[in-house]
Amino acid sequence: MANSKLNETPDHDEKTWWEQHRESLGVTFCSMAVHIALLAMLAMIVIPGESYDLTNYLTVRTEVIENPALETVENLKLTPDKLIDSSANNSASMDLATNVLSHQPSPMSVDTEQEELQWELEAIEYIGSHRKHGDLSGRTEEARSIMLKAFGGTATSEAAVNSGLKWLKNHQNEDGSWNFNHIHPECGDSCTSPGTLSSNTVGATSLALLCFVGAGNTHEKGDYQEQVQAGLAFLNQKYLEADVQGDMRGASGNSGMYVQGIATILLCEVYGLTRDRKFRKVAQECVDFILEAQHPENGGWRYRLQQPDGDTSVVGWQVMALTSARMAGLTVPGRAKVRAERFLDSVQLEEGAYYGYVRPEKKASTTSIGLLCRMYYGWDASKPAMKVGVEYLERLGPANDNQYFNYYATQVLHHWGGPKWKKWNNVMREQLVTTQVKTGHAAGSWAPRDPHSRSGGRLYSTCLSILTLEVYYRHLPLYQRRMTQTEF
């Protein structure tokens, strides 16, 4: 039945519902038409997605992710719909891709660029506020924790350092010394590869003590205070017995100036860390001996005092020794730097990008030494030759059989910083952690893998490996430190 109400003719004075709302409905329909048209236009517009620089965004920690293919972002590539690992296409890399692209925290331990930047800023702030020890300020317990996070160390790498120090402790002699022929009765068949420099106890002792001091141990404090005390007492006795005042070499022939440089670095660091005045005199006299041994014209050092044909390897240790002396506030005249730079000029190629041993050449080990010396003498990242040299070292990467090269090149890349350092450090750190002996009396040591390490043996290889893994805090990065205007 029809609704009669709707069919009724309205009175003269009444308006229908349509008549009452016609005006407002017209406005509504017009608005709807406009919005529909706008939506249709917007649907035709392609809006580009946000772009991410994954090389800066993603850093995967090796101690958490066991797949070595995921340790660096070079193996990761972006496809239209996903991020995949080109060398190992597995579910872990797919999950990682989803989390990165959606900016969601990954169930795997992933550090963002922001987190790393925060750590580095914290480290730089710490460097700037702890200028008492200058370049040595990273060796306190608090600082080591900060520097490890900021510059690429891990709990695993630090455990390797501690294990190495324990091995050195177990091979210290009763008189406080160490010997490159490290064999003790307890070694059995475990600690093989003794060195042949059995009479060079000053060199072995100085190198071992550098490892302890590098981790913040001195004769005044630290877990290995007793070992450092005994070792320094031995060196002090050798210093008193030296034929030439200030000569701490304790060795003859080709090893003499090497030992002089290593022992001087140690004594300068001990004085710089403790300000114990009884070490100031001996450290300064050792520095004076190095200054006397430098050739006045060529500017280099070699095996004998003022030998005219210097070599880059010996020069490297003397430059580091004089640098340590400046850090400690000892007297180092400016002429030593001028002369040393003259020698470096004589063995460089391409305006200082590469360095040879006794003449201009492009050699890996001597290039790393030359670049480190240049850094200490003021060259910075704006120097084109420095950039070329660092890129050369980066392309070579850490060597499997040349720890001497790795020791110097690691310092260069550490001071340089940035992606090049991260790439180098990931390989270097993993290499040292995995090649350290884990069982037997040799646990904590490294077998010689360097063609030049036969004379130094297992003790030499172990010391260089420890010093390399201490790089995160043993020397604060040069370029970051200059940002804080800390005196060097």
Short mmCIF file of C-alpha atoms in Angstrom, two decimals:
data_model
loop_
_atom_site.label_atom_id
_atom_site.label_comp_id
_atom_site.label_asym_id
_atom_site.label_seq_id
_atom_site.Cartn_x
_atom_site.Cartn_y
_atom_site.Cartn_z
CA MET A 1 0.00 0.00 0.00
CA ALA A 2 1.45 3.38 -1.00
CA ASN A 3 2.32 5.90 1.61
CA SER A 4 -0.44 8.51 1.34
CA LYS A 5 1.69 11.09 3.07
CA LEU A 6 4.08 11.21 0.10
CA ASN A 7 1.26 11.61 -2.45
CA GLU A 8 -0.42 14.47 -0.68
CA THR A 9 -0.38 17.91 -2.32
CA PRO A 10 1.31 20.34 0.08
CA ASP A 11 -0.41 23.41 1.37
CA HIS A 12 0.45 26.78 -0.24
CA ASP A 13 2.65 27.86 2.69
CA GLU A 14 4.63 24.54 3.07
CA LYS A 15 7.85 23.58 1.15
CA THR A 16 8.83 20.02 0.25
CA TRP A 17 11.96 18.40 1.81
CA TRP A 18 13.85 18.79 -1.51
CA GLU A 19 12.90 22.43 -1.66
CA GLN A 20 14.12 22.94 1.91
CA HIS A 21 17.55 21.27 1.32
CA ARG A 22 18.11 21.91 -2.36
CA GLU A 23 20.61 24.70 -1.76
CA SER A 24 22.81 22.78 0.69
CA LEU A 25 22.69 19.60 -1.40
CA GLY A 26 23.95 21.54 -4.38
CA VAL A 27 26.98 22.67 -2.44
CA THR A 28 27.66 19.11 -1.24
CA PHE A 29 27.45 17.63 -4.75
CA CYS A 30 29.79 20.29 -6.10
CA SER A 31 32.31 19.55 -3.32
CA MET A 32 32.14 15.81 -4.02
CA ALA A 33 32.76 16.38 -7.70
CA VAL A 34 35.81 18.49 -7.02
CA HIS A 35 37.29 15.91 -4.59
CA ILE A 36 36.70 13.04 -7.00
CA ALA A 37 38.46 14.95 -9.72
CA LEU A 38 41.42 15.69 -7.43
CA LEU A 39 41.69 12.06 -6.37
CA ALA A 40 41.73 10.96 -9.99
CA MET A 41 44.55 13.40 -10.74
CA LEU A 42 46.57 12.31 -7.70
CA ALA A 43 46.22 8.66 -8.68
CA MET A 44 48.11 9.44 -11.87
CA ILE A 45 51.10 10.92 -10.00
CA VAL A 46 54.03 8.56 -9.13
CA ILE A 47 55.61 9.58 -5.82
CA PRO A 48 59.22 8.32 -5.47
CA GLY A 49 60.00 6.31 -2.33
CA GLU A 50 62.51 7.54 0.24
CA SER A 51 66.09 6.65 -0.71
CA TYR A 52 68.54 5.20 1.83
CA ASP A 53 72.30 5.10 1.59
CA LEU A 54 72.71 1.57 2.93
CA THR A 55 76.49 1.75 3.00
CA ASN A 56 76.22 4.40 5.70
CA TYR A 57 73.12 3.01 7.36
CA LEU A 58 74.00 -0.61 8.01
CA THR A 59 76.82 -2.06 10.05
CA VAL A 60 76.60 -5.69 11.15
CA ARG A 61 78.59 -6.79 14.19
CA THR A 62 80.67 -9.91 13.61
CA GLU A 63 80.33 -11.26 17.12
CA VAL A 64 76.54 -11.47 16.72
CA ILE A 65 76.13 -12.51 13.09
CA GLU A 66 77.96 -15.72 12.39
CA ASN A 67 77.52 -15.63 8.60
CA PRO A 68 80.75 -13.94 7.40
CA ALA A 69 79.03 -12.91 4.18
CA LEU A 70 76.92 -10.46 6.16
CA GLU A 71 79.81 -8.80 7.99
CA THR A 72 80.10 -5.98 5.44
CA VAL A 73 77.57 -4.21 3.27
CA GLU A 74 79.57 -4.80 0.09
CA ASN A 75 77.78 -8.17 -0.22
CA LEU A 76 74.34 -6.55 0.07
CA LYS A 77 72.39 -5.19 -2.90
CA LEU A 78 68.98 -3.60 -3.34
CA THR A 79 66.45 -5.03 -5.78
CA PRO A 80 63.07 -3.42 -6.61
CA ASP A 81 61.34 -5.18 -3.77
CA LYS A 82 63.92 -6.50 -1.36
CA LEU A 83 67.46 -6.34 -0.02
CA ILE A 84 69.35 -9.57 -0.54
CA ASP A 85 72.78 -10.90 0.26
CA SER A 86 74.40 -11.62 -3.08
CA SER A 87 76.81 -14.17 -1.64
CA ALA A 88 74.42 -16.04 0.66
CA ASN A 89 70.72 -15.73 -0.20
CA ASN A 90 69.16 -17.05 2.97
CA SER A 91 66.27 -16.25 5.27
CA ALA A 92 68.50 -14.30 7.65
CA SER A 93 69.49 -11.82 4.95
CA MET A 94 65.86 -11.54 3.82
CA ASP A 95 64.74 -10.72 7.37
CA LEU A 96 67.54 -8.21 7.62
CA ALA A 97 66.42 -6.57 4.38
CA THR A 98 62.84 -6.24 5.59
CA ASN A 99 63.91 -4.64 8.84
CA VAL A 100 66.33 -2.19 7.22
CA LEU A 101 63.91 -1.00 4.56
CA SER A 102 61.07 -0.59 7.06
CA HIS A 103 63.37 1.10 9.61
CA GLN A 104 62.35 -1.49 12.19
CA PRO A 105 64.81 -2.94 14.73
CA SER A 106 66.24 -6.21 13.50
CA PRO A 107 66.17 -9.36 15.65
CA MET A 108 69.84 -9.57 14.65
CA SER A 109 72.16 -7.07 16.30
CA VAL A 110 72.38 -4.17 13.85
CA ASP A 111 74.02 -0.85 14.69
CA THR A 112 72.72 2.12 12.78
CA GLU A 113 74.84 4.99 11.60
CA GLN A 114 73.19 7.11 14.27
CA GLU A 115 74.35 4.77 17.04
CA GLU A 116 77.89 4.69 15.71
CA LEU A 117 77.91 8.47 15.39
CA GLN A 118 76.76 8.77 18.99
CA TRP A 119 79.61 6.54 20.15
CA GLU A 120 82.17 8.48 18.13
CA LEU A 121 80.87 11.79 19.45
CA GLU A 122 81.09 10.40 22.98
CA ALA A 123 84.68 9.32 22.30
CA ILE A 124 85.60 12.72 20.83
CA GLU A 125 84.04 14.47 23.81
CA TYR A 126 86.00 12.21 26.14
CA ILE A 127 89.22 12.94 24.26
CA GLY A 128 88.59 16.66 24.53
CA SER A 129 87.87 16.56 28.25
CA HIS A 130 90.77 14.26 29.23
CA ARG A 131 93.84 16.00 27.89
CA LYS A 132 96.10 15.17 30.79
CA HIS A 133 97.79 12.29 28.96
CA GLY A 134 97.19 13.53 25.41
CA ASP A 135 97.41 10.63 22.99
CA LEU A 136 97.56 8.17 25.88
CA SER A 137 94.16 9.19 27.30
CA GLY A 138 92.36 6.17 25.87
CA ARG A 139 93.98 3.64 28.19
CA THR A 140 91.95 3.99 31.37
CA GLU A 141 89.29 1.38 32.00
CA GLU A 142 86.50 3.87 31.29
CA ALA A 143 88.16 5.17 28.13
CA ARG A 144 88.88 1.71 26.73
CA SER A 145 85.20 0.85 26.92
CA ILE A 146 84.27 4.04 25.09
CA MET A 147 86.97 3.72 22.45
CA LEU A 148 86.21 0.05 21.74
CA LYS A 149 82.58 0.85 20.93
CA ALA A 150 83.42 3.98 18.95
CA PHE A 151 86.23 2.63 16.78
CA GLY A 152 85.40 -1.00 16.06
CA GLY A 153 86.61 -3.14 18.93
CA THR A 154 84.47 -5.95 20.34
CA ALA A 155 84.25 -8.08 23.45
CA THR A 156 85.86 -10.85 21.42
CA SER A 157 88.83 -8.75 20.32
CA GLU A 158 89.39 -7.52 23.86
CA ALA A 159 89.23 -11.10 25.16
CA ALA A 160 91.97 -11.95 22.66
CA VAL A 161 94.12 -9.12 24.06
CA ASN A 162 93.64 -10.37 27.60
CA SER A 163 94.45 -13.92 26.58
CA GLY A 164 97.63 -12.69 24.88
CA LEU A 165 98.70 -10.78 27.99
CA LYS A 166 98.23 -13.93 30.06
CA TRP A 167 100.50 -15.83 27.69
CA LEU A 168 103.16 -13.13 28.06
CA LYS A 169 102.79 -13.23 31.84
CA ASN A 170 103.39 -16.99 31.82
CA HIS A 171 106.59 -16.53 29.79
CA GLN A 172 108.24 -13.79 31.83
CA ASN A 173 111.60 -14.79 33.29
CA GLU A 174 112.47 -14.64 36.98
CA ASP A 175 114.60 -11.52 36.50
CA GLY A 176 111.62 -9.68 34.99
CA SER A 177 112.77 -10.02 31.38
CA TRP A 178 111.35 -11.71 28.31
CA ASN A 179 113.29 -13.55 25.63
CA PHE A 180 112.55 -14.05 21.95
CA ASN A 181 113.58 -17.64 22.65
CA HIS A 182 110.51 -17.91 24.88
CA ILE A 183 110.68 -21.63 25.69
CA HIS A 184 109.98 -22.54 29.33
CA PRO A 185 109.81 -26.05 30.82
CA GLU A 186 106.02 -25.74 31.01
CA CYS A 187 105.72 -25.18 27.26
CA GLY A 188 106.17 -28.83 26.34
CA ASP A 189 105.30 -29.38 22.70
CA SER A 190 102.76 -26.55 22.69
CA CYS A 191 104.72 -23.29 22.45
CA THR A 192 106.71 -23.87 19.28
CA SER A 193 108.62 -21.44 17.03
CA PRO A 194 111.16 -19.84 19.37
CA GLY A 195 113.07 -16.84 18.03
CA THR A 196 116.79 -16.81 17.41
CA LEU A 197 117.57 -13.46 19.08
CA SER A 198 118.14 -15.06 22.47
CA SER A 199 120.64 -12.41 23.59
CA ASN A 200 118.32 -9.51 22.77
CA THR A 201 116.48 -9.42 26.08
CA VAL A 202 116.07 -5.63 26.09
CA GLY A 203 114.17 -5.78 22.79
CA ALA A 204 111.97 -8.69 23.87
CA THR A 205 111.25 -7.11 27.26
CA SER A 206 110.43 -3.71 25.80
CA LEU A 207 108.09 -5.20 23.19
CA ALA A 208 106.26 -7.30 25.79
CA LEU A 209 105.91 -4.38 28.19
CA LEU A 210 104.47 -2.20 25.42
CA CYS A 211 101.57 -4.67 25.24
CA PHE A 212 100.84 -4.38 28.97
CA VAL A 213 101.19 -0.60 29.00
CA GLY A 214 99.06 -0.37 25.85
CA ALA A 215 96.15 -1.83 27.84
CA GLY A 216 96.61 0.65 30.69
CA ASN A 217 98.88 -1.39 32.98
CA THR A 218 101.79 0.43 34.65
CA HIS A 219 104.09 -0.16 37.62
CA GLU A 220 101.54 1.77 39.69
CA LYS A 221 98.24 0.12 38.74
CA GLY A 222 96.54 -2.49 36.62
CA ASP A 223 95.94 -6.24 36.61
CA TYR A 224 99.54 -6.80 35.53
CA GLN A 225 101.20 -4.25 37.79
CA GLU A 226 103.59 -6.85 39.20
CA GLN A 227 104.77 -7.95 35.77
CA VAL A 228 105.30 -4.35 34.64
CA GLN A 229 107.24 -3.52 37.80
CA ALA A 230 109.58 -6.47 37.30
CA GLY A 231 110.09 -5.73 33.61
CA LEU A 232 110.87 -2.06 34.17
CA ALA A 233 113.32 -2.96 36.95
CA PHE A 234 115.14 -5.23 34.51
CA LEU A 235 115.32 -2.48 31.87
CA ASN A 236 116.52 0.05 34.42
CA GLN A 237 119.37 -2.25 35.36
CA LYS A 238 120.30 -2.67 31.71
CA TYR A 239 120.21 1.09 31.28
CA LEU A 240 122.63 1.53 34.18
CA GLU A 241 124.94 -1.05 32.63
CA ALA A 242 124.88 0.56 29.16
CA ASP A 243 128.29 1.55 27.78
CA VAL A 244 126.87 4.68 26.19
CA GLN A 245 124.71 6.87 28.38
CA GLY A 246 121.15 6.70 27.17
CA ASP A 247 121.79 3.71 24.89
CA MET A 248 119.03 1.19 25.69
CA ARG A 249 119.71 -1.02 22.69
CA GLY A 250 121.05 -4.05 24.48
CA ALA A 251 121.76 -5.53 21.07
CA SER A 252 124.33 -5.29 18.35
CA GLY A 253 124.19 -5.44 14.58
CA ASN A 254 121.03 -4.75 12.62
CA SER A 255 118.68 -4.96 15.62
CA GLY A 256 120.35 -2.23 17.68
CA MET A 257 118.41 0.86 16.59
CA TYR A 258 115.18 -1.12 16.37
CA VAL A 259 115.54 -1.96 20.05
CA GLN A 260 116.51 1.62 20.85
CA GLY A 261 113.31 2.89 19.29
CA ILE A 262 111.04 0.30 20.94
CA ALA A 263 112.58 0.79 24.40
CA THR A 264 112.31 4.57 24.07
CA ILE A 265 108.63 4.38 23.09
CA LEU A 266 107.98 2.27 26.18
CA LEU A 267 109.81 4.54 28.61
CA CYS A 268 108.16 7.66 27.19
CA GLU A 269 104.73 6.06 27.53
CA VAL A 270 105.40 4.99 31.11
CA TYR A 271 106.47 8.50 32.02
CA GLY A 272 103.57 10.05 30.10
CA LEU A 273 101.02 7.86 31.88
CA THR A 274 102.40 8.08 35.42
CA ARG A 275 104.52 11.27 35.56
CA ASP A 276 106.88 9.24 37.71
CA ARG A 277 109.98 11.44 37.68
CA LYS A 278 112.41 8.56 38.00
CA PHE A 279 111.55 7.64 34.40
CA ARG A 280 111.89 11.16 33.03
CA LYS A 281 115.70 11.18 33.06
CA VAL A 282 116.16 7.78 31.43
CA ALA A 283 113.44 8.49 28.84
CA GLN A 284 114.97 11.84 27.90
CA GLU A 285 118.45 10.37 27.60
CA CYS A 286 117.13 7.63 25.34
CA VAL A 287 115.50 10.32 23.20
CA ASP A 288 118.77 12.25 23.11
CA PHE A 289 120.55 9.13 21.87
CA ILE A 290 118.07 8.82 18.98
CA LEU A 291 118.59 12.48 18.12
CA GLU A 292 122.34 11.96 18.10
CA ALA A 293 122.01 8.88 15.88
CA GLN A 294 120.04 10.71 13.16
CA HIS A 295 122.09 11.57 10.09
CA PRO A 296 122.28 15.39 9.88
CA GLU A 297 122.03 15.55 6.09
CA ASN A 298 120.04 12.52 4.94
CA GLY A 299 117.76 12.76 7.98
CA GLY A 300 117.38 9.00 8.37
CA TRP A 301 118.39 6.30 10.83
CA ARG A 302 119.78 2.85 10.25
CA TYR A 303 122.01 0.46 12.23
CA ARG A 304 124.86 2.74 13.32
CA LEU A 305 125.03 6.29 14.63
CA GLN A 306 124.61 8.81 11.81
CA GLN A 307 124.78 6.11 9.15
CA PRO A 308 124.18 7.96 5.85
CA ASP A 309 122.03 5.32 4.13
CA GLY A 310 118.96 5.29 6.36
CA ASP A 311 116.03 2.92 5.81
CA THR A 312 112.30 3.46 6.24
CA SER A 313 111.83 0.54 8.63
CA VAL A 314 114.30 1.84 11.22
CA VAL A 315 113.09 5.39 10.65
CA GLY A 316 109.52 4.36 11.51
CA TRP A 317 110.44 3.21 15.03
CA GLN A 318 112.50 6.35 15.70
CA VAL A 319 109.71 8.65 14.52
CA MET A 320 107.26 6.84 16.78
CA ALA A 321 109.71 7.15 19.66
CA LEU A 322 110.14 10.90 19.16
CA THR A 323 106.37 11.25 18.81
CA SER A 324 105.90 9.43 22.12
CA ALA A 325 108.47 11.77 23.67
CA ARG A 326 106.50 14.83 22.53
CA MET A 327 103.32 13.31 23.93
CA ALA A 328 105.06 12.84 27.27
CA GLY A 329 106.30 16.43 27.32
CA LEU A 330 109.95 15.59 26.80
CA THR A 331 112.34 17.74 24.76
CA VAL A 332 112.42 17.04 21.03
CA PRO A 333 113.95 19.82 18.90
CA GLY A 334 112.21 20.76 15.66
CA ARG A 335 115.24 19.90 13.56
CA ALA A 336 114.55 16.17 14.06
CA LYS A 337 111.23 16.51 12.20
CA VAL A 338 112.78 18.58 9.40
CA ARG A 339 115.52 16.01 8.88
CA ALA A 340 113.16 13.03 9.03
CA GLU A 341 110.90 14.62 6.44
CA ARG A 342 113.95 15.10 4.24
CA PHE A 343 114.58 11.36 4.41
CA LEU A 344 110.93 10.55 3.68
CA ASP A 345 111.07 12.82 0.65
CA SER A 346 114.08 10.85 -0.61
CA VAL A 347 112.21 7.51 -0.64
CA GLN A 348 108.74 8.63 -1.75
CA LEU A 349 106.87 8.28 -5.03
CA GLU A 350 104.02 10.39 -6.42
CA GLU A 351 104.55 13.26 -3.99
CA GLY A 352 104.33 11.03 -0.94
CA ALA A 353 101.63 8.50 -1.79
CA TYR A 354 104.08 5.55 -1.76
CA TYR A 355 107.40 4.80 -0.03
CA GLY A 356 110.33 2.47 -0.55
CA TYR A 357 112.91 0.98 1.80
CA VAL A 358 116.09 2.88 0.86
CA ARG A 359 114.95 4.45 -2.43
CA PRO A 360 111.69 5.54 -4.08
CA GLU A 361 109.48 2.48 -4.54
CA LYS A 362 105.88 1.36 -4.23
CA LYS A 363 106.12 -1.23 -1.45
CA ALA A 364 103.33 -2.17 0.93
CA SER A 365 105.13 -2.30 4.29
CA THR A 366 107.29 0.77 3.76
CA THR A 367 104.35 2.73 2.35
CA SER A 368 102.38 2.07 5.52
CA ILE A 369 105.36 3.21 7.62
CA GLY A 370 105.90 6.32 5.52
CA LEU A 371 102.23 7.32 5.65
CA LEU A 372 102.12 6.86 9.43
CA CYS A 373 105.17 9.11 9.82
CA ARG A 374 103.52 11.71 7.59
CA MET A 375 100.39 11.61 9.72
CA TYR A 376 102.43 12.20 12.86
CA TYR A 377 104.18 15.08 11.12
CA GLY A 378 100.96 16.88 10.25
CA TRP A 379 99.64 15.58 6.93
CA ASP A 380 95.85 15.34 7.06
CA ALA A 381 93.01 14.01 4.92
CA SER A 382 93.10 17.04 2.62
CA LYS A 383 96.51 16.02 1.30
CA PRO A 384 95.97 14.30 -2.10
CA ALA A 385 98.99 12.01 -1.69
CA MET A 386 97.71 10.84 1.69
CA LYS A 387 94.35 9.91 0.18
CA VAL A 388 96.01 8.00 -2.67
CA GLY A 389 98.27 6.13 -0.24
CA VAL A 390 95.43 5.19 2.11
CA GLU A 391 93.35 3.93 -0.82
CA TYR A 392 96.31 1.78 -1.88
CA LEU A 393 96.51 0.19 1.59
CA GLU A 394 92.76 -0.32 1.66
CA ARG A 395 92.84 -2.14 -1.69
CA LEU A 396 95.59 -4.43 -0.44
CA GLY A 397 93.71 -5.26 2.75
CA PRO A 398 95.25 -7.03 5.77
CA ALA A 399 97.87 -9.59 4.73
CA ASN A 400 97.69 -13.23 5.77
CA ASP A 401 101.46 -13.53 6.06
CA ASN A 402 102.88 -10.11 6.95
CA GLN A 403 102.07 -9.00 10.47
CA TYR A 404 104.63 -6.19 10.28
CA PHE A 405 102.69 -4.60 7.41
CA ASN A 406 99.39 -5.15 9.22
CA TYR A 407 100.73 -3.49 12.39
CA TYR A 408 101.63 -0.26 10.59
CA ALA A 409 98.76 -0.20 8.09
CA THR A 410 96.21 -0.77 10.86
CA GLN A 411 97.43 2.39 12.58
CA VAL A 412 97.21 4.37 9.35
CA LEU A 413 93.65 3.26 8.61
CA HIS A 414 92.64 3.77 12.25
CA HIS A 415 93.86 7.36 12.18
CA TRP A 416 92.15 7.88 8.81
CA GLY A 417 88.80 6.60 10.07
CA GLY A 418 85.51 6.34 8.19
CA PRO A 419 84.36 3.53 5.86
CA LYS A 420 87.91 2.62 4.85
CA TRP A 421 88.82 1.94 8.48
CA LYS A 422 85.65 -0.07 9.09
CA LYS A 423 86.30 -2.25 6.05
CA TRP A 424 89.94 -2.84 7.06
CA ASN A 425 89.12 -3.39 10.72
CA ASN A 426 86.44 -6.01 10.04
CA VAL A 427 88.96 -8.18 8.20
CA MET A 428 91.95 -7.49 10.46
CA ARG A 429 90.05 -8.10 13.69
CA GLU A 430 88.51 -11.35 12.49
CA GLN A 431 91.86 -12.57 11.17
CA LEU A 432 93.64 -12.04 14.48
CA VAL A 433 90.84 -13.43 16.63
CA THR A 434 90.55 -16.63 14.57
CA THR A 435 94.31 -17.30 14.26
CA GLN A 436 95.07 -16.96 17.97
CA VAL A 437 95.90 -20.28 19.63
CA LYS A 438 93.02 -21.40 21.87
CA THR A 439 94.37 -24.53 23.59
CA GLY A 440 97.41 -25.82 25.45
CA HIS A 441 100.22 -23.81 26.99
CA ALA A 442 100.39 -21.75 23.79
CA ALA A 443 96.82 -20.49 24.31
CA GLY A 444 96.73 -16.74 23.82
CA SER A 445 99.73 -16.61 21.49
CA TRP A 446 100.09 -16.33 17.73
CA ALA A 447 102.38 -18.52 15.66
CA PRO A 448 104.74 -16.64 13.31
CA ARG A 449 103.15 -15.99 9.91
CA ASP A 450 105.53 -13.27 8.77
CA PRO A 451 108.51 -14.10 6.54
CA HIS A 452 110.57 -11.68 8.64
CA SER A 453 109.49 -13.05 12.03
CA ARG A 454 111.79 -16.07 12.27
CA SER A 455 114.31 -14.22 14.46
CA GLY A 456 111.58 -12.88 16.74
CA GLY A 457 109.54 -16.07 16.82
CA ARG A 458 106.26 -16.60 18.62
CA LEU A 459 106.90 -13.85 21.16
CA TYR A 460 107.42 -11.25 18.44
CA SER A 461 104.30 -12.37 16.56
CA THR A 462 102.22 -12.38 19.72
CA CYS A 463 103.34 -8.88 20.72
CA LEU A 464 102.62 -7.38 17.30
CA SER A 465 99.19 -9.05 17.27
CA ILE A 466 98.31 -7.72 20.73
CA LEU A 467 99.48 -4.22 19.84
CA THR A 468 97.39 -4.34 16.66
CA LEU A 469 94.25 -5.34 18.59
CA GLU A 470 94.91 -2.55 21.12
CA VAL A 471 94.72 0.03 18.33
CA TYR A 472 91.22 1.15 19.34
CA TYR A 473 92.48 2.81 22.50
CA ARG A 474 96.27 2.60 22.47
CA HIS A 475 96.53 5.68 20.25
CA LEU A 476 93.59 8.03 19.84
CA PRO A 477 92.69 8.70 16.18
CA LEU A 478 94.77 11.62 14.97
CA TYR A 479 92.14 13.38 12.90
CA GLN A 480 89.43 13.13 15.57
CA ARG A 481 91.87 14.38 18.18
CA ARG A 482 92.76 17.38 16.05
CA MET A 483 89.05 18.24 15.95
CA THR A 484 89.21 18.67 19.72
CA GLN A 485 92.35 20.83 19.45
CA THR A 486 94.13 18.51 21.83
CA GLU A 487 97.86 19.16 21.90
CA PHE A 488 99.88 16.36 20.31
#
